[in-house]
Coordinates of N, CA and C and ligand atoms in Angstrom, one line a residue:
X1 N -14.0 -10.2 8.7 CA -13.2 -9.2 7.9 C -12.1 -8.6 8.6
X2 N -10.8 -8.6 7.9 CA -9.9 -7.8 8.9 C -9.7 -6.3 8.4
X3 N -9.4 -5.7 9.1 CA -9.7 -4.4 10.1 C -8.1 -3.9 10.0
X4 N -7.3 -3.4 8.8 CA -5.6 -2.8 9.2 C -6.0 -1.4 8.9
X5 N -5.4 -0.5 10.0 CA -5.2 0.9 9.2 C -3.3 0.9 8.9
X6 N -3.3 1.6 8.1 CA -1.8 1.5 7.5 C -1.8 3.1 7.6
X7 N -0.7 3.6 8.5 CA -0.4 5.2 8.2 C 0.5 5.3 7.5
X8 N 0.3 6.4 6.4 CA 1.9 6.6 5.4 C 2.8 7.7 5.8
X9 N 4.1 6.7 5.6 CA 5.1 7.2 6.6 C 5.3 9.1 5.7
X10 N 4.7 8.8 4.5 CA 5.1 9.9 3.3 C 4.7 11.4 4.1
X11 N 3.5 11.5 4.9 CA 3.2 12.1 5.7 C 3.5 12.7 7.4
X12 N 4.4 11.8 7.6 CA 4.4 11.8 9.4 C 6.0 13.3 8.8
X13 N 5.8 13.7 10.3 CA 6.6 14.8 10.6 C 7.9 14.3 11.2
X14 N 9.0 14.3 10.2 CA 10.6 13.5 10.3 C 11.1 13.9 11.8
X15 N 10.9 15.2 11.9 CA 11.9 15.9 12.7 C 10.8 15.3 14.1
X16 N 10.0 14.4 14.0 CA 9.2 14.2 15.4 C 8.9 12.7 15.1
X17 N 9.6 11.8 14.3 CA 9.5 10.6 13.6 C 9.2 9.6 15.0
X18 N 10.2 9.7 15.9 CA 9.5 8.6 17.0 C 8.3 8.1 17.9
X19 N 8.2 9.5 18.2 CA 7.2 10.1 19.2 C 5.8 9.6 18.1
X20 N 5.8 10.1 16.7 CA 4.4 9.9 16.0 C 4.4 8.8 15.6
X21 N 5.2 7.4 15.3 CA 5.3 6.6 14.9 C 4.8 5.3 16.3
X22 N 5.1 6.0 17.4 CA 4.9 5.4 18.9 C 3.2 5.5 18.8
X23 N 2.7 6.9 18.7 CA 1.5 6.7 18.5 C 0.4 6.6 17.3
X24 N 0.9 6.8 17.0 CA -0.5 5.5 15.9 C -0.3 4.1 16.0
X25 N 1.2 3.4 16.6 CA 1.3 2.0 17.3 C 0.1 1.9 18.4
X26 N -0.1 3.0 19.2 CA -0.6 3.3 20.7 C -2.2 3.0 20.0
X27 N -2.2 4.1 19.4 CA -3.8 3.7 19.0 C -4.6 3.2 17.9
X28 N -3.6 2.1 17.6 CA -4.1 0.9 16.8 C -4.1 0.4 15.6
X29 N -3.0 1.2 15.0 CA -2.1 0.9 13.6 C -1.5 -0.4 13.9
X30 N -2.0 -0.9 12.7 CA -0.8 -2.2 12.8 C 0.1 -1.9 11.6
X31 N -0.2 -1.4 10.7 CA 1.2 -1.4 9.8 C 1.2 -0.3 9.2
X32 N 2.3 0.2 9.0 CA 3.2 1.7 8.2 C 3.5 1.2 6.4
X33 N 2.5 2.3 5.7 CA 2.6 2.3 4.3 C 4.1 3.0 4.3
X34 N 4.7 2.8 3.5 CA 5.7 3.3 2.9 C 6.0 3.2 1.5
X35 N 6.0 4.7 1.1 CA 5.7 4.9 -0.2 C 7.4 5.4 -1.1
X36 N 7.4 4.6 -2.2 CA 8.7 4.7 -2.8 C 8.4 5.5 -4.1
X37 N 9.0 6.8 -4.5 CA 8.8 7.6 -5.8 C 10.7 8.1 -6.6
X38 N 10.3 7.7 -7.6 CA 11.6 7.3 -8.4 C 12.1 9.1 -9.6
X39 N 10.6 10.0 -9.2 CA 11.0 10.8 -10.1 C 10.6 10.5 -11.4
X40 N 10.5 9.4 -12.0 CA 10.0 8.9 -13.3 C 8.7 7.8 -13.7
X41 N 8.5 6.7 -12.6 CA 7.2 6.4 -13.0 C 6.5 6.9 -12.0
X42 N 6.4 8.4 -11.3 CA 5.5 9.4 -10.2 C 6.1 10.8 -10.7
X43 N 5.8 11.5 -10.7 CA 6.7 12.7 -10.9 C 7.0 13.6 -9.7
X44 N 7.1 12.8 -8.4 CA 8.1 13.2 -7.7 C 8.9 11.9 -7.1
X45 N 9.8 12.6 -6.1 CA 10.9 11.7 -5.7 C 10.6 11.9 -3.8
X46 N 10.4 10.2 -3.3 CA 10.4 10.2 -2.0 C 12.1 9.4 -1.3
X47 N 11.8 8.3 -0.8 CA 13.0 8.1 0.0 C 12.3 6.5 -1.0
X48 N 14.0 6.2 0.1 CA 14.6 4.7 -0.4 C 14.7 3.5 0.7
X49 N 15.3 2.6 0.5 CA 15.6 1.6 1.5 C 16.6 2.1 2.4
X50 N 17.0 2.8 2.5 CA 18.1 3.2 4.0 C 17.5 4.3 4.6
X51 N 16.3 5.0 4.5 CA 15.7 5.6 5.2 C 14.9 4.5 5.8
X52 N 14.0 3.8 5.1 CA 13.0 2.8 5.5 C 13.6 1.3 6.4
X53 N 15.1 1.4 6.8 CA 15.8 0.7 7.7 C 15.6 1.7 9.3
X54 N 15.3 2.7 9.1 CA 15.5 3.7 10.2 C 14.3 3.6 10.5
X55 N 13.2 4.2 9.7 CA 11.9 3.6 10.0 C 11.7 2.5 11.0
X56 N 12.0 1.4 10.2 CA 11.9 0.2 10.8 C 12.3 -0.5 12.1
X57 N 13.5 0.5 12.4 CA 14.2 0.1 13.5 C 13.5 0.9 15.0
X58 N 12.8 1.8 14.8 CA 12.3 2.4 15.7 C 10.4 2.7 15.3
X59 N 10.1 1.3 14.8 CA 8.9 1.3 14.7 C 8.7 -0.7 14.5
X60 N 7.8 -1.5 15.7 CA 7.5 -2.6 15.6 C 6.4 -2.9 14.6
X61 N 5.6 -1.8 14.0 CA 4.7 -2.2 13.0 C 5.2 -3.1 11.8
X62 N 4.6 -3.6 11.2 CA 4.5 -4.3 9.9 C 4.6 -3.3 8.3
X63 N 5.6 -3.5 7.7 CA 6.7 -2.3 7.1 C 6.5 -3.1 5.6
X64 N 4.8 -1.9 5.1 CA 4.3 -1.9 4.2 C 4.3 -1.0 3.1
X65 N 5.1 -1.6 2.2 CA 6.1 -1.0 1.1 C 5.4 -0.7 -0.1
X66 N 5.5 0.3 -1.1 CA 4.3 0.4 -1.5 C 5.6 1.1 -2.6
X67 N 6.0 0.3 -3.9 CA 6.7 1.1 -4.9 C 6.4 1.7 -6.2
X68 N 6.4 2.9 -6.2 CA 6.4 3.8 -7.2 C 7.3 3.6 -8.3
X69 N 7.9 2.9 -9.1 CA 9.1 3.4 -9.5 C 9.3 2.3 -10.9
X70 N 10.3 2.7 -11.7 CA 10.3 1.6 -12.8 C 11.2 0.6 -12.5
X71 N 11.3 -0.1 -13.3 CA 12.1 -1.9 -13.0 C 12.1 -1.9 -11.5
X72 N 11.2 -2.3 -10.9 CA 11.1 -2.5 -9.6 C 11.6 -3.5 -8.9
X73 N 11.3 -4.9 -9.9 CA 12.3 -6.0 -9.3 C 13.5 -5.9 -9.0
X74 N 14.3 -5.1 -9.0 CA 15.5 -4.3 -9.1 C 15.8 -4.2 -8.0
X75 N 14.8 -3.8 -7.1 CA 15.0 -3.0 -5.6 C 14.9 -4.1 -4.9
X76 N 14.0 -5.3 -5.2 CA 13.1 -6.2 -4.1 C 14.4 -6.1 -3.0
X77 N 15.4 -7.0 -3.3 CA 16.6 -7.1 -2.3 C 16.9 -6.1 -1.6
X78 N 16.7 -5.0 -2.0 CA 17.6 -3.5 -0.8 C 16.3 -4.0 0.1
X79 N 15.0 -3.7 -0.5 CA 13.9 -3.4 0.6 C 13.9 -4.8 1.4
X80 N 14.0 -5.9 1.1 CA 13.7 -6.9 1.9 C 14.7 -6.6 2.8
X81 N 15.8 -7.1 2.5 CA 17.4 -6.9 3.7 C 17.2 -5.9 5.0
X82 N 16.3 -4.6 3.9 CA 16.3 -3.7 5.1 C 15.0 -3.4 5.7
X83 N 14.5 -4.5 5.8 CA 13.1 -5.0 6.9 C 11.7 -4.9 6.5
X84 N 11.3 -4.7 4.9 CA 10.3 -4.8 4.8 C 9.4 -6.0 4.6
X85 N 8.3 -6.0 5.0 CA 7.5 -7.2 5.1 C 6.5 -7.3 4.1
X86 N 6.0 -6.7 3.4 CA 5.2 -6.3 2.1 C 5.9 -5.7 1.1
X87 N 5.4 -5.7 0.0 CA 6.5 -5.1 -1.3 C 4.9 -5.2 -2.3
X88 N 4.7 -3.9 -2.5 CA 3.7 -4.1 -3.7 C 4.5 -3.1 -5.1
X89 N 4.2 -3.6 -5.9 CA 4.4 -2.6 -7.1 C 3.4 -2.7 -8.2
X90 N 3.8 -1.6 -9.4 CA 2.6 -1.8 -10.3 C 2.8 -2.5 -10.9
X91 N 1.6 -2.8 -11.6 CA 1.9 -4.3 -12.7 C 2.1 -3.5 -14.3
X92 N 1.9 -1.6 -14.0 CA 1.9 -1.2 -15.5 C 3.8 -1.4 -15.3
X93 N 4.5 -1.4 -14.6 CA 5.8 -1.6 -15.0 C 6.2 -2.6 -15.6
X94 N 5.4 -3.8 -16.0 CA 5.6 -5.1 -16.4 C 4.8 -5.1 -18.0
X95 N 6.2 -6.2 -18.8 CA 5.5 -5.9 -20.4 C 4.1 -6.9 -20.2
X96 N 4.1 -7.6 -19.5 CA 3.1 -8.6 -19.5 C 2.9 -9.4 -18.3
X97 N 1.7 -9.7 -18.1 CA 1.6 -10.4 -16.6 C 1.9 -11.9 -16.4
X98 N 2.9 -12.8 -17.2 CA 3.7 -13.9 -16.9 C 4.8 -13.1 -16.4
X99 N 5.6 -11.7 -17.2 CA 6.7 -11.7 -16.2 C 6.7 -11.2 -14.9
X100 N 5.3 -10.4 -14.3 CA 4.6 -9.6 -13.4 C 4.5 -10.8 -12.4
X101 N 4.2 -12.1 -12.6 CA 3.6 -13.1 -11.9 C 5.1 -13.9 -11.5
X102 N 6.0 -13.6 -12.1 CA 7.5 -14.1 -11.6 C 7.8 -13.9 -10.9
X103 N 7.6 -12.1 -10.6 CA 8.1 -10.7 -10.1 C 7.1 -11.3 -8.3
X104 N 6.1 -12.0 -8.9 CA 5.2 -12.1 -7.3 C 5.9 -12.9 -6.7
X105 N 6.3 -14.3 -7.6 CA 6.7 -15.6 -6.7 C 8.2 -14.9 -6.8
X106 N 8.4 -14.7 -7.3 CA 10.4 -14.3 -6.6 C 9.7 -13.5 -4.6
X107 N 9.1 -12.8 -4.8 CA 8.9 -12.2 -3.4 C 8.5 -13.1 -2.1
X108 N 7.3 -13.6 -3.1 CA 6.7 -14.7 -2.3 C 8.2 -15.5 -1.2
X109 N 9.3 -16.5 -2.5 CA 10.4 -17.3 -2.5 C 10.8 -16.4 -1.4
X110 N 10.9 -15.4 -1.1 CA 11.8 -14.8 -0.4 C 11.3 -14.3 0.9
X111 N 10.1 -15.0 1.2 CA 9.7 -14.8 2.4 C 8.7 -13.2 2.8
X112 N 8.2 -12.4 2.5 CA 7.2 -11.7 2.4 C 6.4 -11.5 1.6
X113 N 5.5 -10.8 2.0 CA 4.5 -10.6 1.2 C 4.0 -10.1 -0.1
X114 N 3.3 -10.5 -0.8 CA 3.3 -10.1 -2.4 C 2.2 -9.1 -2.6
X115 N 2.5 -7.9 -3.4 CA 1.3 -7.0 -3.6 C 1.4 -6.5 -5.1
X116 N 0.3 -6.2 -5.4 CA 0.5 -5.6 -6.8 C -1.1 -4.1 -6.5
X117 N -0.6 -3.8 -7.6 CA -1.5 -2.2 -7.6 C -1.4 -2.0 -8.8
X118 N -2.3 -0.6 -9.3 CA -2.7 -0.4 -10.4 C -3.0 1.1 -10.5
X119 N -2.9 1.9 -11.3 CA -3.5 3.1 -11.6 C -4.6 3.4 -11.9
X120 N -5.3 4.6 -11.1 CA -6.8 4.4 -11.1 C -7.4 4.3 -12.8
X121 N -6.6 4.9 -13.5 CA -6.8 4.8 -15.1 C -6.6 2.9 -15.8
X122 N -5.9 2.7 -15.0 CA -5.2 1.0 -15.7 C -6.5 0.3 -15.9
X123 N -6.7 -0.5 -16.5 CA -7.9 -1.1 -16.9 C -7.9 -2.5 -16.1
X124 N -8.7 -2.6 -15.0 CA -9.1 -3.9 -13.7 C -8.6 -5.3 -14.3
X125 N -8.8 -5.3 -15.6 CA -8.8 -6.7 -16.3 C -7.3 -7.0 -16.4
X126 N -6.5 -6.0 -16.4 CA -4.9 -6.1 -16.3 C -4.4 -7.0 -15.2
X127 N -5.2 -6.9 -14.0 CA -4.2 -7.6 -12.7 C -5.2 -8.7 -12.8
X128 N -6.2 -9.2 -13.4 CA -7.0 -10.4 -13.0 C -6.0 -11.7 -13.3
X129 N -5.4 -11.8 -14.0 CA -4.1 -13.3 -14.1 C -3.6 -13.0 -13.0
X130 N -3.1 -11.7 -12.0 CA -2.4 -12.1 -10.8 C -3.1 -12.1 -10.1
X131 N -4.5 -12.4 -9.5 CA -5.3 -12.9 -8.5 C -4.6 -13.7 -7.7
X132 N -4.6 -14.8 -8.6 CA -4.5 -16.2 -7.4 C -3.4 -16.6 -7.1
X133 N -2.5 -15.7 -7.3 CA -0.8 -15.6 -6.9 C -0.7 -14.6 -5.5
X134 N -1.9 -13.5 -5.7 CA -1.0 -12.4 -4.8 C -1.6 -12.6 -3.2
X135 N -0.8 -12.0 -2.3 CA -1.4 -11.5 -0.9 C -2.3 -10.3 -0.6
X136 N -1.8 -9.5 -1.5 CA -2.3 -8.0 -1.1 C -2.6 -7.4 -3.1
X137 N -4.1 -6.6 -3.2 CA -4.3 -6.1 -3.9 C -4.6 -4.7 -3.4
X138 N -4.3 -3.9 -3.7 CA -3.8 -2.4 -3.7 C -4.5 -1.7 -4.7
X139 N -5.5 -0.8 -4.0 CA -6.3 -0.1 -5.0 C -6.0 1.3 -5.0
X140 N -5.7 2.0 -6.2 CA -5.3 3.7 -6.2 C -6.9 4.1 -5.9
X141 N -6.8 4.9 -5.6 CA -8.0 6.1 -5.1 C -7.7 7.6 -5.5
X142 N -6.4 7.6 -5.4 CA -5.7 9.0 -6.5 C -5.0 8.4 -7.4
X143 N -4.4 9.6 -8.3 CA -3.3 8.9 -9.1 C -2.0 9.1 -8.2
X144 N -0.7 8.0 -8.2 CA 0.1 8.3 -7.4 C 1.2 8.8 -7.5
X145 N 1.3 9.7 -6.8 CA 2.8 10.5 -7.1 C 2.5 11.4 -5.5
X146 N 1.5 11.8 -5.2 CA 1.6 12.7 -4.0 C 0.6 12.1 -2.7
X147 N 0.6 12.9 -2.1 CA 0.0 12.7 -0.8 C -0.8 14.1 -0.6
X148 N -2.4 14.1 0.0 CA -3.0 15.6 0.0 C -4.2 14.9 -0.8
X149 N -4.2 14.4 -1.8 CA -5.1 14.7 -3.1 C -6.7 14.1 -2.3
X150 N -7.5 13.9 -3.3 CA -8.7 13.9 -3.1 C -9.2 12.5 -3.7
X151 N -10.3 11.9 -3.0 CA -10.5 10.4 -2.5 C -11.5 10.2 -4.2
X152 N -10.9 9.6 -5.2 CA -11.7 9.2 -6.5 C -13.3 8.5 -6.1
X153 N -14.3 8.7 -5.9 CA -15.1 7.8 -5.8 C -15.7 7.0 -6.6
X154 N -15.2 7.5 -8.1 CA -15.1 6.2 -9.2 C -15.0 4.9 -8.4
X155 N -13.9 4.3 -8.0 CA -13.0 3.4 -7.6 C -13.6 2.4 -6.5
X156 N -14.6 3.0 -6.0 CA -15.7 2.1 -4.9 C -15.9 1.1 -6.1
X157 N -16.5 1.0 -6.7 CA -16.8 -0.4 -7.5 C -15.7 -1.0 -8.2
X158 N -14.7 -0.4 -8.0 CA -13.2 -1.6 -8.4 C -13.0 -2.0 -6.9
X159 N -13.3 -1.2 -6.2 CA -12.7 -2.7 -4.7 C -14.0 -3.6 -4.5
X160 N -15.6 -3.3 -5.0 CA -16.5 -3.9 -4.8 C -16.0 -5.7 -5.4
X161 N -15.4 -5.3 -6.8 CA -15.4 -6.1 -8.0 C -13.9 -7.1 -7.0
X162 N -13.0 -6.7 -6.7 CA -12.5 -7.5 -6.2 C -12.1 -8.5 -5.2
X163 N -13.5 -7.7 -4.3 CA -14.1 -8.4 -3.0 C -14.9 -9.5 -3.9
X164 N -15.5 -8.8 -4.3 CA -16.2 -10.2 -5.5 C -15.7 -11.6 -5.9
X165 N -14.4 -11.1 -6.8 CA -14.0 -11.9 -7.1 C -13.1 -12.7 -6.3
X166 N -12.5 -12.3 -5.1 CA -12.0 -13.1 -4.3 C -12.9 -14.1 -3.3
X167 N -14.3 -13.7 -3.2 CA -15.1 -14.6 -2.5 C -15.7 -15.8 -3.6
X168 N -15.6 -15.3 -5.0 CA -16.0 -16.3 -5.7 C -15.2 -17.7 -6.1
X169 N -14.0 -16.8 -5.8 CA -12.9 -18.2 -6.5 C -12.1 -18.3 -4.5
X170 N -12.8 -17.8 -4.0 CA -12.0 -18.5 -2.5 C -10.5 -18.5 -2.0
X171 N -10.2 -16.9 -3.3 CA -9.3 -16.3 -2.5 C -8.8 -15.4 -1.5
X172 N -7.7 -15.4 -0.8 CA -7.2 -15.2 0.4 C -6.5 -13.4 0.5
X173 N -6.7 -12.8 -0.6 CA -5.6 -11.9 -0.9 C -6.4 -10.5 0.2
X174 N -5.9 -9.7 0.7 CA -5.7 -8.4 1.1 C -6.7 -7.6 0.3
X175 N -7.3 -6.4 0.9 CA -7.7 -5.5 -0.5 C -7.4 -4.6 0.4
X176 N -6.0 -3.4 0.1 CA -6.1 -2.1 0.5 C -6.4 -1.0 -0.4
X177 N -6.9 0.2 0.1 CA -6.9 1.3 -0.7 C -6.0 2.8 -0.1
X178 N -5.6 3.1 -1.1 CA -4.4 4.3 -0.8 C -5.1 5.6 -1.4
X179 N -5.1 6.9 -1.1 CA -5.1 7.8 -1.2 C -6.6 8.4 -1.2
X180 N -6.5 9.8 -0.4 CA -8.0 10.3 0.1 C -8.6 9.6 1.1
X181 N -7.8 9.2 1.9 CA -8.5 8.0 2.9 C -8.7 9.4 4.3
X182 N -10.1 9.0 4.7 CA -10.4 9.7 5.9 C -11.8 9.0 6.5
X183 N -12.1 9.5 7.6 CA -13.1 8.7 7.9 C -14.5 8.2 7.4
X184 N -14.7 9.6 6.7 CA -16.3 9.2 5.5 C -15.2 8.2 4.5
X185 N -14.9 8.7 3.5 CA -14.4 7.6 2.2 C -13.9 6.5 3.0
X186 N -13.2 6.2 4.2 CA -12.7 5.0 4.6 C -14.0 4.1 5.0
X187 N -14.8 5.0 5.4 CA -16.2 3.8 5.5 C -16.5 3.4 4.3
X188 N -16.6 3.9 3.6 CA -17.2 3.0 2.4 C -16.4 2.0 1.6
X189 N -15.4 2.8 1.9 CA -14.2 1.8 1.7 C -14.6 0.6 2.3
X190 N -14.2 0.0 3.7 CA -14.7 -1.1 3.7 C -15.9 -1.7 3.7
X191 N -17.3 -0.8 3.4 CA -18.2 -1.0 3.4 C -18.3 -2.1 2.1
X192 N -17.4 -1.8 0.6 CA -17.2 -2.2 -0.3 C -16.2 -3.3 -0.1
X193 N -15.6 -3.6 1.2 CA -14.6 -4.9 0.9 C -13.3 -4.8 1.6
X194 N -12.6 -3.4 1.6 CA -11.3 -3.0 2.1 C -10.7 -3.8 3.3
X195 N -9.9 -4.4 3.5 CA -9.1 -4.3 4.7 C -8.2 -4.0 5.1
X196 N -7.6 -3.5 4.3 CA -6.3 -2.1 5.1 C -6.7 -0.7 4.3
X197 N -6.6 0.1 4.9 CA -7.1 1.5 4.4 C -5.8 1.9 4.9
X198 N -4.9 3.0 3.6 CA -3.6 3.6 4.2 C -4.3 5.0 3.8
X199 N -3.5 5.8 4.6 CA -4.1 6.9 4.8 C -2.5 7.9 5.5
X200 N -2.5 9.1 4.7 CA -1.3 9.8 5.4 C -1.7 11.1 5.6
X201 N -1.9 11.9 5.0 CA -2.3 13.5 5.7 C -3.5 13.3 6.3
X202 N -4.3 12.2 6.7 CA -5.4 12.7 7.9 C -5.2 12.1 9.3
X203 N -4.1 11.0 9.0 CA -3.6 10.5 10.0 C -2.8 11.4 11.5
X204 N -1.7 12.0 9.8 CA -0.8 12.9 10.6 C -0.8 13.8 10.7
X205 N -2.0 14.6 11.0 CA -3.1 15.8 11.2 C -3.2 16.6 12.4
X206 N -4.4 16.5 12.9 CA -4.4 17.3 14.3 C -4.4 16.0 15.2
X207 N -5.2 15.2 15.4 CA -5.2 14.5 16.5 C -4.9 13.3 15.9
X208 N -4.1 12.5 15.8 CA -3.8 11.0 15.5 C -4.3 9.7 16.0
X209 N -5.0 9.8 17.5 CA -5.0 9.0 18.0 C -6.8 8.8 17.0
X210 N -7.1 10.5 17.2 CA -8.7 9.9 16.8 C -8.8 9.8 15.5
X211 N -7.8 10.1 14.5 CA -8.3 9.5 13.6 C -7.9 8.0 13.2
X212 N -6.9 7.7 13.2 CA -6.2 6.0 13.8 C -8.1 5.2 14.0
X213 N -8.2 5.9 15.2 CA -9.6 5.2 15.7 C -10.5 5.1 14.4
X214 N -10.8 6.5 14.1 CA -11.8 6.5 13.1 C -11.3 5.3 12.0
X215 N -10.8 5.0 12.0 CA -10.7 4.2 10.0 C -10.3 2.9 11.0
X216 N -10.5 2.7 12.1 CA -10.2 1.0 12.4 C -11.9 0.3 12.6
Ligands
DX5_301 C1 0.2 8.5 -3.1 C2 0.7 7.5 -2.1 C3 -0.1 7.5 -0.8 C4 -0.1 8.7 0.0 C5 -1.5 8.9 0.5 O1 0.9 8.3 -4.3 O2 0.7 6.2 -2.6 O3 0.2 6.4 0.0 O4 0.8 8.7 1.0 O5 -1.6 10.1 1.1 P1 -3.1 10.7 1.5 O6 -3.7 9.8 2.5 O7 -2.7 12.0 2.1 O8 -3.9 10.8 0.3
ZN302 ZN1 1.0 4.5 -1.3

């Protein structure tokens, strides 16, 4: 089973951006969530691709893009150009999942990784046609728009279900979960299947290094 913790950049302290980005590299992050909010499919507003170039440029981790926002295919090109290596978005932004499943192989074609996600309310049955296309499935644990909130424990049997179904049909895809991640909920988290657990206010907390530790 692989083992990513993903810290979200949505949380790290800007005005100390190097220094904190150096260590959770130090103590065992392999890749940085980066979360994108448009104001309208989240009801707040984060940053964009020319911040997430800066990110990038002073952070060797794996630049894991996580988009909030409507017509998303829209962006793929700012975010790829400017160094991301993952690109997930929702699939509620799509009228239907043939054009959702385009939206995966255009990313795919373009050389990173394909992710899709869902809202803890969306109904599971919605992303099951993009199974055997995607790299990374992305499970909400809050609803998304903020960072702080509190870990849904509904949602343990949607990542059970598609640990399931990827061992049954002998697919390869990712399962991360975003939001309320800390050491208890992140155990169970992978206890049920997870392999990247992102996590941003407990990361970028009091001690970083030990909680980095905790969720690897
Ligand atoms: C929420 C974002 C999350 C957020 C997680 O919409 O998608 O990635 O940063 O924050 P915490 O870990 O504080 O719940
Ligand atoms: Zn996120």
């Amino acid at each position: 089973m692989t083992r990513i913790v993903a810290p979200s950049v949505l949380a790290l302290d800007f005005s100390d951006m190097k220094t904190q980005l150096k260590r959770v590299e130090v103590a065992g992050a392999k890749w940085l969530h980066y979360d994108v909010m448009d104001g309208v499919f989240v009801p707040n507003i984060s940053f964009g691709p020319d911040i997430m170039k800066q990110v990038d440029h002073v952070s060797d981790l794996f630049m894991d893009v996580h988009l909030m926002i409507v017509d998303p295919q829209k962006y793929f090109d700012a975010f790829i150009d400017k160094g991301a290596d993952a690109i997930t978005f929702h699939v509620e932004c799509f009228a239907d999942a043939t054009e959702g499943i385009a939206a995966v192989k255009e990313l795919k074609k373009r050389g990173v990784k394909a992710g899709i996600t869902l809202r803890p309310g969306t109904d599971l049955d919605t992303i099951v046609p993009y199974l055997k296309h995607v790299d990374l499935v992305l499970v909400m644990s809050v609803e998304p728009g903020f960072g702080g909130q509190s870990f849904m424990h509904e949602i343990v049997d949607r990542i059970k279900a598609i640990a399931e179904y990827r061992s049954v049909n002998g697919y390869e895809y990712l399962i991360s979960v975003d939001g309320g991640i800390n050491d208890q909920t992140g155990l169970k988290c992978r206890q049920a299947g997870a392999d990247v657990l992102v996590a941003g206010s407990y990361v970028f907390g009091d001690d970083i290094e030990k909680a980095v530790a905790s969720l690897l």
